Short mmCIF file of C-alpha atoms and ligand atoms in Angstrom, two decimals:
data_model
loop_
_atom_site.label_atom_id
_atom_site.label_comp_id
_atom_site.label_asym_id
_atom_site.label_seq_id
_atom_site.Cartn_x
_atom_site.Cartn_y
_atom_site.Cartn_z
CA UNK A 1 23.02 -14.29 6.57
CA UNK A 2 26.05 -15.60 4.36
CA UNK A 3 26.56 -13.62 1.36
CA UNK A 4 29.20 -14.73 -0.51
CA UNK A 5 30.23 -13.80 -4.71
CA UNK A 6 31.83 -15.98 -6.59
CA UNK A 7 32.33 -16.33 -10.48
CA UNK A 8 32.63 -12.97 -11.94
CA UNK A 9 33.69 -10.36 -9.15
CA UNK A 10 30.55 -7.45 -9.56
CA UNK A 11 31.61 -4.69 -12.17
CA UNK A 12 30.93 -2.37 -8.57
CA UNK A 13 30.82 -2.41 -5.63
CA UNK A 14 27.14 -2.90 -4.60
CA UNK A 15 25.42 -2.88 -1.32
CA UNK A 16 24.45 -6.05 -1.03
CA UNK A 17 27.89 -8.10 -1.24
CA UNK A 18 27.92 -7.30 2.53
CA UNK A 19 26.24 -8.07 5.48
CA UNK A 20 25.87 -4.64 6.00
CA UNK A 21 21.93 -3.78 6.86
CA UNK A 22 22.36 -0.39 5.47
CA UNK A 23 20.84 2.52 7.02
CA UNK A 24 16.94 3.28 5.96
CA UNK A 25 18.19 7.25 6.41
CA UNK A 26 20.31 6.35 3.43
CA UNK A 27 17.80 4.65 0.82
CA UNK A 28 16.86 6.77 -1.99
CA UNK A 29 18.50 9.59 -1.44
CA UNK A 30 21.15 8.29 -3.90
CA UNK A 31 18.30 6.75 -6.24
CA UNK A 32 20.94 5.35 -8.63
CA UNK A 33 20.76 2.55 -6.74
CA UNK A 34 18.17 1.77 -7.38
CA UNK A 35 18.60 1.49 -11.01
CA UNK A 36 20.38 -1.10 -12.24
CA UNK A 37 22.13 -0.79 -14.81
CA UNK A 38 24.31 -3.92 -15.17
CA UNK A 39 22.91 -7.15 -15.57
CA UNK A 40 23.77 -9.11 -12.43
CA UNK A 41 22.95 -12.68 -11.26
CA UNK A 42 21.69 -12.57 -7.72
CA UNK A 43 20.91 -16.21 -6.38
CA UNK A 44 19.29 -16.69 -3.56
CA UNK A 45 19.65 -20.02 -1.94
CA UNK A 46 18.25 -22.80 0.49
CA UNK A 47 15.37 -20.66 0.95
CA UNK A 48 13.39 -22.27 3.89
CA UNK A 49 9.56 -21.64 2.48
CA UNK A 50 9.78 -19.34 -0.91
CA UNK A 51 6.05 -17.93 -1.02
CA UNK A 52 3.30 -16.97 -3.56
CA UNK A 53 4.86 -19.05 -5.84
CA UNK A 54 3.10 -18.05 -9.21
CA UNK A 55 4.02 -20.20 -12.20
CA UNK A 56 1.00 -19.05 -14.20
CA UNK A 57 0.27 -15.90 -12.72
CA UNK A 58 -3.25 -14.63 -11.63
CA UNK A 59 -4.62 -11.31 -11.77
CA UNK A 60 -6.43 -11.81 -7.95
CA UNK A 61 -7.65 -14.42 -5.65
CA UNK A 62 -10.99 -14.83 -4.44
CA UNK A 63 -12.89 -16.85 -1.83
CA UNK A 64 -11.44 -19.92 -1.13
CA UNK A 65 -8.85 -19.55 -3.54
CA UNK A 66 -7.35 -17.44 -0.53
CA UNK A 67 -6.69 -20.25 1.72
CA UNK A 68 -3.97 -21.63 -0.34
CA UNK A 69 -0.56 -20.05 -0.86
CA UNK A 70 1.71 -21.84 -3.33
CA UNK A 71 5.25 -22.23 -1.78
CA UNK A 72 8.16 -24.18 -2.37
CA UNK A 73 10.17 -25.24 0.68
CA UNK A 74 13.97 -25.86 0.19
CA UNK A 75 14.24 -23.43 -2.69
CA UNK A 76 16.11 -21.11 -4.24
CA UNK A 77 15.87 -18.22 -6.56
CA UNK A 78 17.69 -16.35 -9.00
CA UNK A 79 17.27 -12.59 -10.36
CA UNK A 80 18.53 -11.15 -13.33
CA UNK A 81 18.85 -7.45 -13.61
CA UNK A 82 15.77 -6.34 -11.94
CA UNK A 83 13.64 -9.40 -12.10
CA UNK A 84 12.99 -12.55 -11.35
CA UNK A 85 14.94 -14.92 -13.50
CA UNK A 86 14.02 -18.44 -12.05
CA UNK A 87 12.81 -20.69 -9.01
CA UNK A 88 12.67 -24.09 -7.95
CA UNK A 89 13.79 -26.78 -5.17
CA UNK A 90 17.30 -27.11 -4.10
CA UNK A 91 17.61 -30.26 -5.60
CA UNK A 92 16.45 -28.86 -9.36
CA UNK A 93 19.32 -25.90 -8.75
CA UNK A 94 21.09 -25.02 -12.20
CA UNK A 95 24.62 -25.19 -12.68
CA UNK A 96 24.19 -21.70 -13.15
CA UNK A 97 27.13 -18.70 -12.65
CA UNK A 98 25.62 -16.23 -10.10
CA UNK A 99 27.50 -12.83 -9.63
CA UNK A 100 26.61 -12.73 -6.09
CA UNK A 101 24.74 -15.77 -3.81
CA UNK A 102 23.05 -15.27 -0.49
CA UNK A 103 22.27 -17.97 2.05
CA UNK A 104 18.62 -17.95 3.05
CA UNK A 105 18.74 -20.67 5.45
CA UNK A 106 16.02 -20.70 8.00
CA UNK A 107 14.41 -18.00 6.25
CA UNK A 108 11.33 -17.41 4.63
CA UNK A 109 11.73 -14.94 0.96
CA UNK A 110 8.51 -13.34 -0.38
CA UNK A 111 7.37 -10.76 -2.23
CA UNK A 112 7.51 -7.53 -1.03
CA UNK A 113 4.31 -6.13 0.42
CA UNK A 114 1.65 -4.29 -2.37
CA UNK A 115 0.13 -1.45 -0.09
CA UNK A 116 -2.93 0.23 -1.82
CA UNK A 117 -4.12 2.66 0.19
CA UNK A 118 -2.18 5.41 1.60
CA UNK A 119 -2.38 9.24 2.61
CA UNK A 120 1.64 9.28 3.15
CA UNK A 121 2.18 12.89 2.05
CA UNK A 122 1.00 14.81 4.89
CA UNK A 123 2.65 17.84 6.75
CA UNK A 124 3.47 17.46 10.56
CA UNK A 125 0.60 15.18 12.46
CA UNK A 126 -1.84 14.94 14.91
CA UNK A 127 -1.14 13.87 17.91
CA UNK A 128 -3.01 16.37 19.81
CA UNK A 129 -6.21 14.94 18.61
CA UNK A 130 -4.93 11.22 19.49
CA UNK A 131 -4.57 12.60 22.90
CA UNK A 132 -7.89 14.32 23.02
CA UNK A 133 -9.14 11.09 21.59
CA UNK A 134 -7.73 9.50 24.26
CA UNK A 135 -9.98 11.91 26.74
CA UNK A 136 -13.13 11.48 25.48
CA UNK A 137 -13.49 13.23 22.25
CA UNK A 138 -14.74 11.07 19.33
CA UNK A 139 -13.55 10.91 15.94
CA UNK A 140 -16.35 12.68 14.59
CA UNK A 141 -16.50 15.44 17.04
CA UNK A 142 -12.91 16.24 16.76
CA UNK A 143 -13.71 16.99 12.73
CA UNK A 144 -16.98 18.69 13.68
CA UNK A 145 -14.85 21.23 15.62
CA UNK A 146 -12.42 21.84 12.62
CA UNK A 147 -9.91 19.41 13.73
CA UNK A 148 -9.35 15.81 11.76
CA UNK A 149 -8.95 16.28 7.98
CA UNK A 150 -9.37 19.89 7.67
CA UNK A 151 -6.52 20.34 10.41
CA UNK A 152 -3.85 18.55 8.59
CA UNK A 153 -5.26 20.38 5.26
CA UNK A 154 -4.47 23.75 7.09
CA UNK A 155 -0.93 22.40 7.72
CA UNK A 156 -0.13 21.20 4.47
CA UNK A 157 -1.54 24.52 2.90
CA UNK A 158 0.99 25.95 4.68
CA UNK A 159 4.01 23.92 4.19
CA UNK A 160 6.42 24.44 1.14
CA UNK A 161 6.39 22.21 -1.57
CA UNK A 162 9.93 21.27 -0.93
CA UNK A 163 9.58 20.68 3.04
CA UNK A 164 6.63 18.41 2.56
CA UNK A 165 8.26 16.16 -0.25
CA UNK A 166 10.86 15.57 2.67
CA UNK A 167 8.65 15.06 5.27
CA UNK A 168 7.09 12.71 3.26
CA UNK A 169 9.86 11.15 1.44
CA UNK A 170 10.72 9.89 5.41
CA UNK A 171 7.74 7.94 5.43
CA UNK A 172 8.24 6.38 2.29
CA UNK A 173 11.84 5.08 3.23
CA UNK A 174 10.26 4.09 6.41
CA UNK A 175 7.38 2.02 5.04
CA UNK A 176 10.39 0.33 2.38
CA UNK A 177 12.65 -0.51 4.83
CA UNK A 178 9.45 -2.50 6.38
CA UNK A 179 8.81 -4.58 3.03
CA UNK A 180 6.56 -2.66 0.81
CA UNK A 181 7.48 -2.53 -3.23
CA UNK A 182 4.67 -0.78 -4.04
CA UNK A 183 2.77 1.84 -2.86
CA UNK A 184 -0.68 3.98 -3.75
CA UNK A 185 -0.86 7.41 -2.12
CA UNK A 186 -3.27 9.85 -2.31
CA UNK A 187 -4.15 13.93 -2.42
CA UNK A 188 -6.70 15.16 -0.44
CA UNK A 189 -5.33 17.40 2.55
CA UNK A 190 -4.76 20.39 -0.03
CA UNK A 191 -8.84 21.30 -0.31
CA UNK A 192 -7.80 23.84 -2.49
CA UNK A 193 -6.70 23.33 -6.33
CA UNK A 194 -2.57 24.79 -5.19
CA UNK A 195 -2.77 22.78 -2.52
CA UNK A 196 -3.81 19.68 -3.80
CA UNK A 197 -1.64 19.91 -7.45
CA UNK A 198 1.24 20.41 -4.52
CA UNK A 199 0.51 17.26 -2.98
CA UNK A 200 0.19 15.33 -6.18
CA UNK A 201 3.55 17.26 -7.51
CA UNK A 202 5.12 15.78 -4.54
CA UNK A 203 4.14 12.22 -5.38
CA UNK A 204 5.26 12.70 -8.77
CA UNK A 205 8.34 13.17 -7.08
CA UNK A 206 8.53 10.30 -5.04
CA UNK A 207 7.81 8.31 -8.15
CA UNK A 208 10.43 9.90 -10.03
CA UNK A 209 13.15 9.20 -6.62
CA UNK A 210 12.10 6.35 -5.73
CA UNK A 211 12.56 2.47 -7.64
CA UNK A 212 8.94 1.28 -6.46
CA UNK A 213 5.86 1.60 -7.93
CA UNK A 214 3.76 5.02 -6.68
CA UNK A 215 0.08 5.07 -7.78
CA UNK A 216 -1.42 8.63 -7.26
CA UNK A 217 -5.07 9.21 -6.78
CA UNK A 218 -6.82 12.41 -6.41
CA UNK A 219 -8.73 12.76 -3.74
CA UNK A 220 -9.97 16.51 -3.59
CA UNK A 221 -13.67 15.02 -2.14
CA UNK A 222 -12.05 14.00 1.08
CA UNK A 223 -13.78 17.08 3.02
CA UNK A 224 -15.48 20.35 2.39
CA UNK A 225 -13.18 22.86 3.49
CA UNK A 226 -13.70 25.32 5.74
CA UNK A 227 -14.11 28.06 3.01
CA UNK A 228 -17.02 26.71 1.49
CA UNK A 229 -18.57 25.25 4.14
CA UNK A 230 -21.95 27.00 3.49
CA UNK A 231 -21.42 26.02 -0.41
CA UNK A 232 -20.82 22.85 -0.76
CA UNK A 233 -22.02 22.41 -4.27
CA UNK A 234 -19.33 25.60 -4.97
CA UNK A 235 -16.87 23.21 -3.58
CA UNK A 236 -18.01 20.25 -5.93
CA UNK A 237 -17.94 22.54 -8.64
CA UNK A 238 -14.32 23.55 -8.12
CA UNK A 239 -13.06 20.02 -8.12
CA UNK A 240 -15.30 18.88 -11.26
CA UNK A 241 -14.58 22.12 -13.10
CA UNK A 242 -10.77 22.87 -12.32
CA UNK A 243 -8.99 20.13 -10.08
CA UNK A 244 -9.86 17.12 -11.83
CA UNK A 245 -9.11 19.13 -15.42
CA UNK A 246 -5.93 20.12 -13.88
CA UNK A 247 -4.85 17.08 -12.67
CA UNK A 248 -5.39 15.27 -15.66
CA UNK A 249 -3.91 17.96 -17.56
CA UNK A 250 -0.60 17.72 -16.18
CA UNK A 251 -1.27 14.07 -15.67
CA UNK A 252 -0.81 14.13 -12.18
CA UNK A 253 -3.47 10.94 -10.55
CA UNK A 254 -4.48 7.86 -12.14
CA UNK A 255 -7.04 7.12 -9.98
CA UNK A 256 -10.03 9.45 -8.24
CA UNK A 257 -11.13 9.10 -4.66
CA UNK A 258 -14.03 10.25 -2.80
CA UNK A 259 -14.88 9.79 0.70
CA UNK A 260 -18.17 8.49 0.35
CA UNK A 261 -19.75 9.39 3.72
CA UNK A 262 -22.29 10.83 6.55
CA UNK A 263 -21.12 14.35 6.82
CA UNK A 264 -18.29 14.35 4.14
CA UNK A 265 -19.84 13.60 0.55
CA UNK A 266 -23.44 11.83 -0.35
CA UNK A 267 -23.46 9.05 -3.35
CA UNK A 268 -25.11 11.76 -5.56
CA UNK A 269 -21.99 13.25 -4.95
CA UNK A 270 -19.45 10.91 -5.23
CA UNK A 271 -21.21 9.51 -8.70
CA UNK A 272 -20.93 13.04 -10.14
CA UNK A 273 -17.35 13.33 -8.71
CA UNK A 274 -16.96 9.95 -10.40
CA UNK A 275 -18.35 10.52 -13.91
CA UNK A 276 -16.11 14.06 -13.92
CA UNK A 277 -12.98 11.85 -13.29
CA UNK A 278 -13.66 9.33 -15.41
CA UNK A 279 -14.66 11.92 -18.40
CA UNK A 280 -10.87 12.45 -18.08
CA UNK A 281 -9.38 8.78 -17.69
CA UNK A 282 -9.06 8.81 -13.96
CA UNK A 283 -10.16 5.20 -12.47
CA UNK A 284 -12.52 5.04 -9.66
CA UNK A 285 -10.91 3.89 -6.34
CA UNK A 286 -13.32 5.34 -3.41
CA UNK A 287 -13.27 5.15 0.55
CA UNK A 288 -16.75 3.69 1.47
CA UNK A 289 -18.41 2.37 4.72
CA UNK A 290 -15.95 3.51 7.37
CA UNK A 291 -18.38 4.65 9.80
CA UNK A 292 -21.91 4.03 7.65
CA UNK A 293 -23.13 1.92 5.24
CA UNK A 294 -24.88 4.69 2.82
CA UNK A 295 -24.52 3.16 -0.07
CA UNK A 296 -21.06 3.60 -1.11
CA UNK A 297 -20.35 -0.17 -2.43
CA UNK A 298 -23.19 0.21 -4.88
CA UNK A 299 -21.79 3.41 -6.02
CA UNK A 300 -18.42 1.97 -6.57
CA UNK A 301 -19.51 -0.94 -8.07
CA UNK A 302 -21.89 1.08 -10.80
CA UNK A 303 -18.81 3.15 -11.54
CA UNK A 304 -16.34 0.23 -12.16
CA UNK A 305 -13.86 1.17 -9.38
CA UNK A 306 -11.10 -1.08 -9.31
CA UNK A 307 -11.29 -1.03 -5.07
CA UNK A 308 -14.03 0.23 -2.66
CA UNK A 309 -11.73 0.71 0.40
CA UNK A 310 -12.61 0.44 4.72
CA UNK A 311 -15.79 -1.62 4.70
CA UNK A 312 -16.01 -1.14 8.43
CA UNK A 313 -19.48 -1.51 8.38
CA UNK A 314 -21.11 -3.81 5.83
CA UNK A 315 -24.68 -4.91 5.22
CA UNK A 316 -25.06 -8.23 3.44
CA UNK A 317 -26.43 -6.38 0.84
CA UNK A 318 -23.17 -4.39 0.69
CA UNK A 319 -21.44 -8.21 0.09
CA UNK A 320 -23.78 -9.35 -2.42
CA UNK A 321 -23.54 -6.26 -4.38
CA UNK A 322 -19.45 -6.96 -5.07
CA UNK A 323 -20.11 -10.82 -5.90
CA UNK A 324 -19.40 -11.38 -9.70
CA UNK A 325 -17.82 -7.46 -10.19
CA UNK A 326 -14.26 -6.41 -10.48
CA UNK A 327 -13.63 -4.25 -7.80
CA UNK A 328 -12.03 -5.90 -4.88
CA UNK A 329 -12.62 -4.68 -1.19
CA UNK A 330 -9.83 -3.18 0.47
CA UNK A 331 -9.72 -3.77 3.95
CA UNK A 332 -7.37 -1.12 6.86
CA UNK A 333 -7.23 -3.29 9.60
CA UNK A 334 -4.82 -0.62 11.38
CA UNK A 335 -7.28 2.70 11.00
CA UNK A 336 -9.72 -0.19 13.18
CA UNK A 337 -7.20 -1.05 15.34
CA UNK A 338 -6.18 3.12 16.22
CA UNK A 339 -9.85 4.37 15.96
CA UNK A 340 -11.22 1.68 18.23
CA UNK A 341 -13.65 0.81 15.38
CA UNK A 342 -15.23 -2.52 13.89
CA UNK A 343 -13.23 -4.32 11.76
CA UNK A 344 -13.93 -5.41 8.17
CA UNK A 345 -15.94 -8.43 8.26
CA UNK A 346 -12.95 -10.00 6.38
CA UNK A 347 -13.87 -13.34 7.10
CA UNK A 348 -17.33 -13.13 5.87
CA UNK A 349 -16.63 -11.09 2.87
CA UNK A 350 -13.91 -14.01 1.94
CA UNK A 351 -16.57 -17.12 3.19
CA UNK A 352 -18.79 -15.16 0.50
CA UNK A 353 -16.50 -15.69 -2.38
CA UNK A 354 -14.95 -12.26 -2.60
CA UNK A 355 -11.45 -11.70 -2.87
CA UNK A 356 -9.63 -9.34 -0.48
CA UNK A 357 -6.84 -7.14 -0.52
CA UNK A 358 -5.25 -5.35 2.69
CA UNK A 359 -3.87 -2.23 3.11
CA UNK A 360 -2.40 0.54 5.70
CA UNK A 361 -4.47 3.93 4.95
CA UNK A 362 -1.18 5.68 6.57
CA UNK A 363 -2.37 8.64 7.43
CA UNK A 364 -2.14 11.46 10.71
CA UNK A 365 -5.56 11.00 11.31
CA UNK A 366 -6.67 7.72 11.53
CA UNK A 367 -3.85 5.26 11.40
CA UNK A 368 -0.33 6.49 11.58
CA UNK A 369 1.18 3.89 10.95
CA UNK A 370 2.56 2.33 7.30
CA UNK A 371 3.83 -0.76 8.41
CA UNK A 372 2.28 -3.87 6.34
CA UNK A 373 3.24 -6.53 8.76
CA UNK A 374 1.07 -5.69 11.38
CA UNK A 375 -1.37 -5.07 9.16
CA UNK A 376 -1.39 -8.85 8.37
CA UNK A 377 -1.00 -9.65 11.46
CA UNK A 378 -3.94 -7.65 12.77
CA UNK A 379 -5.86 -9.09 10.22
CA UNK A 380 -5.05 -12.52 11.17
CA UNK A 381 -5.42 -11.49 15.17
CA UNK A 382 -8.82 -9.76 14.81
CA UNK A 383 -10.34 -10.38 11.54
CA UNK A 384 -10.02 -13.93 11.95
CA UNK A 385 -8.32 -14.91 8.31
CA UNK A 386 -5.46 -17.13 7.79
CA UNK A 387 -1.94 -16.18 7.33
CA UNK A 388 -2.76 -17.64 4.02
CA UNK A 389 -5.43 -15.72 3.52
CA UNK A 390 -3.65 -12.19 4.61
CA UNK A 391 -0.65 -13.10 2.76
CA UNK A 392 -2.29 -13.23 -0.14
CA UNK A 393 -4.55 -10.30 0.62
CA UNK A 394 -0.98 -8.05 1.25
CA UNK A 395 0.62 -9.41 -1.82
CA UNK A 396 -0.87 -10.02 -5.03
CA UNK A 397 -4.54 -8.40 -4.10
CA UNK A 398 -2.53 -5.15 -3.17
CA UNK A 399 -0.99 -5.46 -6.56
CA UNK A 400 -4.57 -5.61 -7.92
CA UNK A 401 -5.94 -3.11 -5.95
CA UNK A 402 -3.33 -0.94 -7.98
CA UNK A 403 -3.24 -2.26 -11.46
CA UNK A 404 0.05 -4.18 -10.60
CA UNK A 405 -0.39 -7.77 -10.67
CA UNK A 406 1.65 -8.51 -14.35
CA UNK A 407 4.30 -7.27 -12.55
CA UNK A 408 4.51 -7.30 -8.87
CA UNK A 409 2.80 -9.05 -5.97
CA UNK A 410 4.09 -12.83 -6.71
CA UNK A 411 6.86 -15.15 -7.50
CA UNK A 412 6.43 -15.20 -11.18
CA UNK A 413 9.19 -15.16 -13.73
CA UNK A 414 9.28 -12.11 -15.27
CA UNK A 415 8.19 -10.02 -12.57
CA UNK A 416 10.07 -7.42 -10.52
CA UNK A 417 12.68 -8.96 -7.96
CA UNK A 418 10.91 -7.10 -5.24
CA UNK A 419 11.46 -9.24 -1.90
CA UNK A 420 11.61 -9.78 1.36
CA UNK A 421 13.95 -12.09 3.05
CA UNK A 422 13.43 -12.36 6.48
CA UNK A 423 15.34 -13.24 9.63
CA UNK A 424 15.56 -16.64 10.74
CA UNK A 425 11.81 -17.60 11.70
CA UNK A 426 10.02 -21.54 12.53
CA UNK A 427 8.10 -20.57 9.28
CA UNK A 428 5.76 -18.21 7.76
CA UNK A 429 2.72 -17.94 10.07
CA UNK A 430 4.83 -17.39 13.00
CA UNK A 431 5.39 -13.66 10.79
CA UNK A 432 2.18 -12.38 12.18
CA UNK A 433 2.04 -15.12 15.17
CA UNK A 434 4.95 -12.68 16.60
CA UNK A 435 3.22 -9.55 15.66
CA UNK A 436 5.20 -7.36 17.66
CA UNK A 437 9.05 -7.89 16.14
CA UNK A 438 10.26 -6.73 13.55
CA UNK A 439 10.99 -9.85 11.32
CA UNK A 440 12.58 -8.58 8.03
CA UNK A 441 16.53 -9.03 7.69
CA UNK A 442 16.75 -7.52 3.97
CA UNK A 443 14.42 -6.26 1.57
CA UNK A 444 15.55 -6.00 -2.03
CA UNK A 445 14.12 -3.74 -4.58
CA UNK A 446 14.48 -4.24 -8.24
CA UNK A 447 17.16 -6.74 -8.40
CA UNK A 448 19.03 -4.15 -5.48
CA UNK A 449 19.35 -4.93 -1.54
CA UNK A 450 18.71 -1.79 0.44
O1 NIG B 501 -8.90 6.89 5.16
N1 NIG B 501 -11.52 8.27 5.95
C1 NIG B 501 -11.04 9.21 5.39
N2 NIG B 501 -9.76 9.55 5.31
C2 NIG B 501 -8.70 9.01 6.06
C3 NIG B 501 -8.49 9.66 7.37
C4 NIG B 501 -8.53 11.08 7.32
C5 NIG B 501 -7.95 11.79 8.50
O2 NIG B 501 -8.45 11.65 9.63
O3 NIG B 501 -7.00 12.52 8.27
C6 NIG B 501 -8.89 7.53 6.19
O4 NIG B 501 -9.04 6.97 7.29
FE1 FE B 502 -7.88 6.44 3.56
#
C-alpha cells in the first residue's frame, strides 16, 4: 500500500505514515495510541468497493433488507480525529488538505467487525477435552463429569487477577489485529461472587486499555457450580441476592446473561434471573437454544433482551415468536463449526423477515476461536446467506446486538473511523470465498492504524 503525507508534515510521528504492519504484540500496551489527541486528516483513496455505506444511518437490518449492502466503488474517504469525516466517488474528491493519504487501490475498506458475543477472559484452555472430544466423549458428558464450564471456572478461580487480565488482554489484541472495533465479553467462569467481580474487574480493564468499545455482561447463570450442586436454588439465590447487587453496585455489566438450558438453568429460572437484573438496570442478553429448544426465545423476548444468542435449534414457533420484537438473533456459526453441531437456520430466520447479527462466542469450551472473518465466511459456506447478508450481519447487526449502531458498525459520517482495509482482493465476496487467508492489510482504530 502507498502511504504518502503531504501538506502539513504530522505534529508526530505516528504509526501509520509507514508501511510498517506493526506488530499485534505491540497494540495497546502503549494505549496512548490509541487516543488521539491531535486532529489529523487521514484520506483514504481510490478505494476499490468502500462498504456499508450509510448516509442515513439505520439502527439494524432485517429480512430482505439484508441482501443489499450499500457500497461505493472508486471511492475514497477521509477521517478527522477519530471519525469519519466524509465519503464519496473519486471523481466527487475535495480539494481537501489531508495530513496523511493512503492508496487503497485494489482494496476493499469497511468497517471494522462488531463482535457481540464473547467469553474472551478465560484462564488457560481446554484442549484436553477437545482431544477427548475428539475420542468419543460428547459435549455434554464431558460437563456431566465436571469438565466443560465448571473446569475453566476452577482455573480462573485460581488465577490472579493480574495474570488473567494478561492472558486475556492477548486475545483481545489478537481478535483486533483480525478486524474487530468492538467487542461484548462476558463473566461467567468465576461461579462464585470473587470470582466473577474478578472477571468483570478485568474487563473493566480492557475497556479502560483498550480504544474499542467493551460491553460487559454478567453471566453468573452460566452453570451451577460444583459447591451447590445439591442447592441449586442456594445458587440462584446468591446471584439474585449478592452478584447482581454487586455488580451493579460497582457498575461492573451492562447487560445479564443466562444460559437458558437442559441441565444448566430452566426459563423459570432465567425469568427470575432476568427480573433481578433488570430491577438493577442490567439489559437482558441470554444464550438460548444451543442444544434444545425449551423455550428460551419466548423468555427473551417477554423480557425485552436486546439479543437471544446460538439458536442452534429452532422451532418455527421459536421464529415467529421474534417477528415484530426488538431483540435480534445472534447467530455463532464457529461454536457449530468446533462442536460438530447444527447450524442456525440463518437462512430461514432471514427468509422470515428477521434481522441477524453474527458473532464468535470465543470461548475454551466451545469455539476457541475470535476471528470474525471466518465467522462470515462460515456463515456464508454453511448457513447458506450471502456475503451481503453476513456482512451486514458482522457489521452493523453486531453493533446492534451491543447498543452500538449511532456509532459504529457503518460508513456514516460521524461515526468512529474504525476500519478495515484489506489486501489487494477481486472484490468483497471473494473475503469469505477464500476463507482460509488471512485478508486484512491494516486495521485502523479511532482515526489510528495499528
Ligand atoms: O456460549 N453455551 C454456553 N457457554 C459457552 C460455552 C461454555 C464452555 O464450554 O466453556 C458458549 O458456547
Ligand atoms: Fe456464549
Amino acid at each position: 500500500m502507498n502511504v504518502k503525507t503531504h501538506g502539513r508534515a504530522p505534529q508526530r510521528a505516528r504509526l501509520c505514515v509507514s508501511n510498517e504492519i506493526i506488530p499485534i504484540s505491540g497494540y495497546g500496551r502503549a494505549s496512548q495510541r490509541l487516543q488521539k489527541t491531535d486532529h489529523l486528516k487521514i484520506l483514504i483513496k481510490n478505494i476499490k468497493q468502500l462498504l456499508q455505506v450509510r448516509d442515513n444511518p439505520v439502527q439494524k437490518v432485517s429480512g430482505a433488507d439484508m441482501r443489499s449492502l450499500p457500497l461505493l466503488e472508486d471511492a475514497f474517504l477521509l477521517v478527522e480525529g477519530d471519525r469519519i469525516a466524509d465519503y464519496g466517488k473519486m471523481t466527487d474528491l475535495p480539494d481537501t488538505q489531508a495530513d496523511e493519504v493512503i492508496d487503497a487501490s485494489g482494496r476493499v475498506v469497511l468497517p471494522t467487525w462488531c463482535d457481540s458475543h464473547t467469553h474472551i477472559v478465560y484462564a488457560g484452555n481446554r484442549e484436553q477435552e477437545f482431544v477427548d472430544r475428539i475420542n468419543g466423549l460428547t459435549y455434554e458428558e464431558i460437563a456431566n463429569r465436571g469438565g466443560g464450564i465448571l473446569n475453566s471456572a476452577k482455573k480462573l478461580q485460581d488465577t490472579p487477577e493480574d495474570e488473567l487480565y494478561e492472558q486475556s488482554a492477548k486475545r483481545l489484541e489478537e481478535v483486533i489485529a483480525l478486524g474487530t472495533g468492538a467487542v461484548e465479553i462476558k463473566s461467567g467462569y468465576g461461579l462464585t461472587a470473587d470470582a466473577e467481580l474478578k472477571m468483570l474487574r478485568v474487563v473493566k480493564k480492557l475497556r479502560a486499555h483498550y480504544g474499542i468499545p467493551v460491553k460487559a455482561t454478567f453471566l453468573g447463570a452460566h452453570a451451577i457450580p460444583a459447591a451447590y450442586k445439591s442447592d441449586r436454588e442456594g445458587y440462584i439465590d446468591l446471584i439474585i441476592n449478592e452478584m447482581i447487587p454487586a455488580v451493579a453496585q460497582e457498575g461492573l455489566a451492562e447487560y445479564v446473561d443466562v444460559f437458558c438450558e437442559k441441565g444448566y438453568f430452566t426459563t423459570e429460572e432465567t425469568e427470575a434471573i432476568l427480573e433481578a437484573g433488570k430491577a438493577f438496570g442490567l439489559i437482558p442478553k441470554i444464550h438460548v437454544n444451543q442444544f434444545h429448544a425449551i423455550g428460551g426465545v419466548q423468555t427473551g423476548v417477554k423480557y425485552n433482551a436486546l439479543s437471544v444468542d446460538h439458536l442452534e435449534v429452532m422451532r418455527d414457533e421459536d421464529i415467529e415468536a421474534l417477528k415484530g420484537t426488538e431483540t435480534i438473533p445472534v447467530a455463532l456459526p464457529s461454536c457449530s463449526y468446533f462442536l460438530s453441531i447444527p447450524y442456525t437456520p440463518a437462512r430461514q430466520m432471514i427468509d422470515a423477515g428477521l434481522p441477524l447479527a453474527l458473532a464468535t462466542d470465543y470461548n475454551p469450551g466451545s469455539t476457541p476461536s475470535g476471528n470474525m472473518n471466518f465467522v462470515v465466511a462460515t456463515a456464508c459456506i454453511k448457513m447458506k446467506i450471502t456475503p451481503e447478508e453476513a456482512i451486514n450481519a458482522a457489521t452493523i447487526n453486531g453493533a446492534y446486538a451491543m447498543g452500538l449502531s449511532d456509532t459504529h458498525g457503518s460508513i456514516s459520517r460521524g461515526k468512529k473511523a474504525n476500519l478495515i482495509i484489506t489486501k489487494e482482493v477481486p472484490g468483497y465476496a471473494y473475503l469469505p470465498y477464500a476463507f482460509g487467508s488471512n485478508h486484512i492489510e491494516q486495521v485502523m482504530i479511532n482515526g489510528n492504524i495499528n
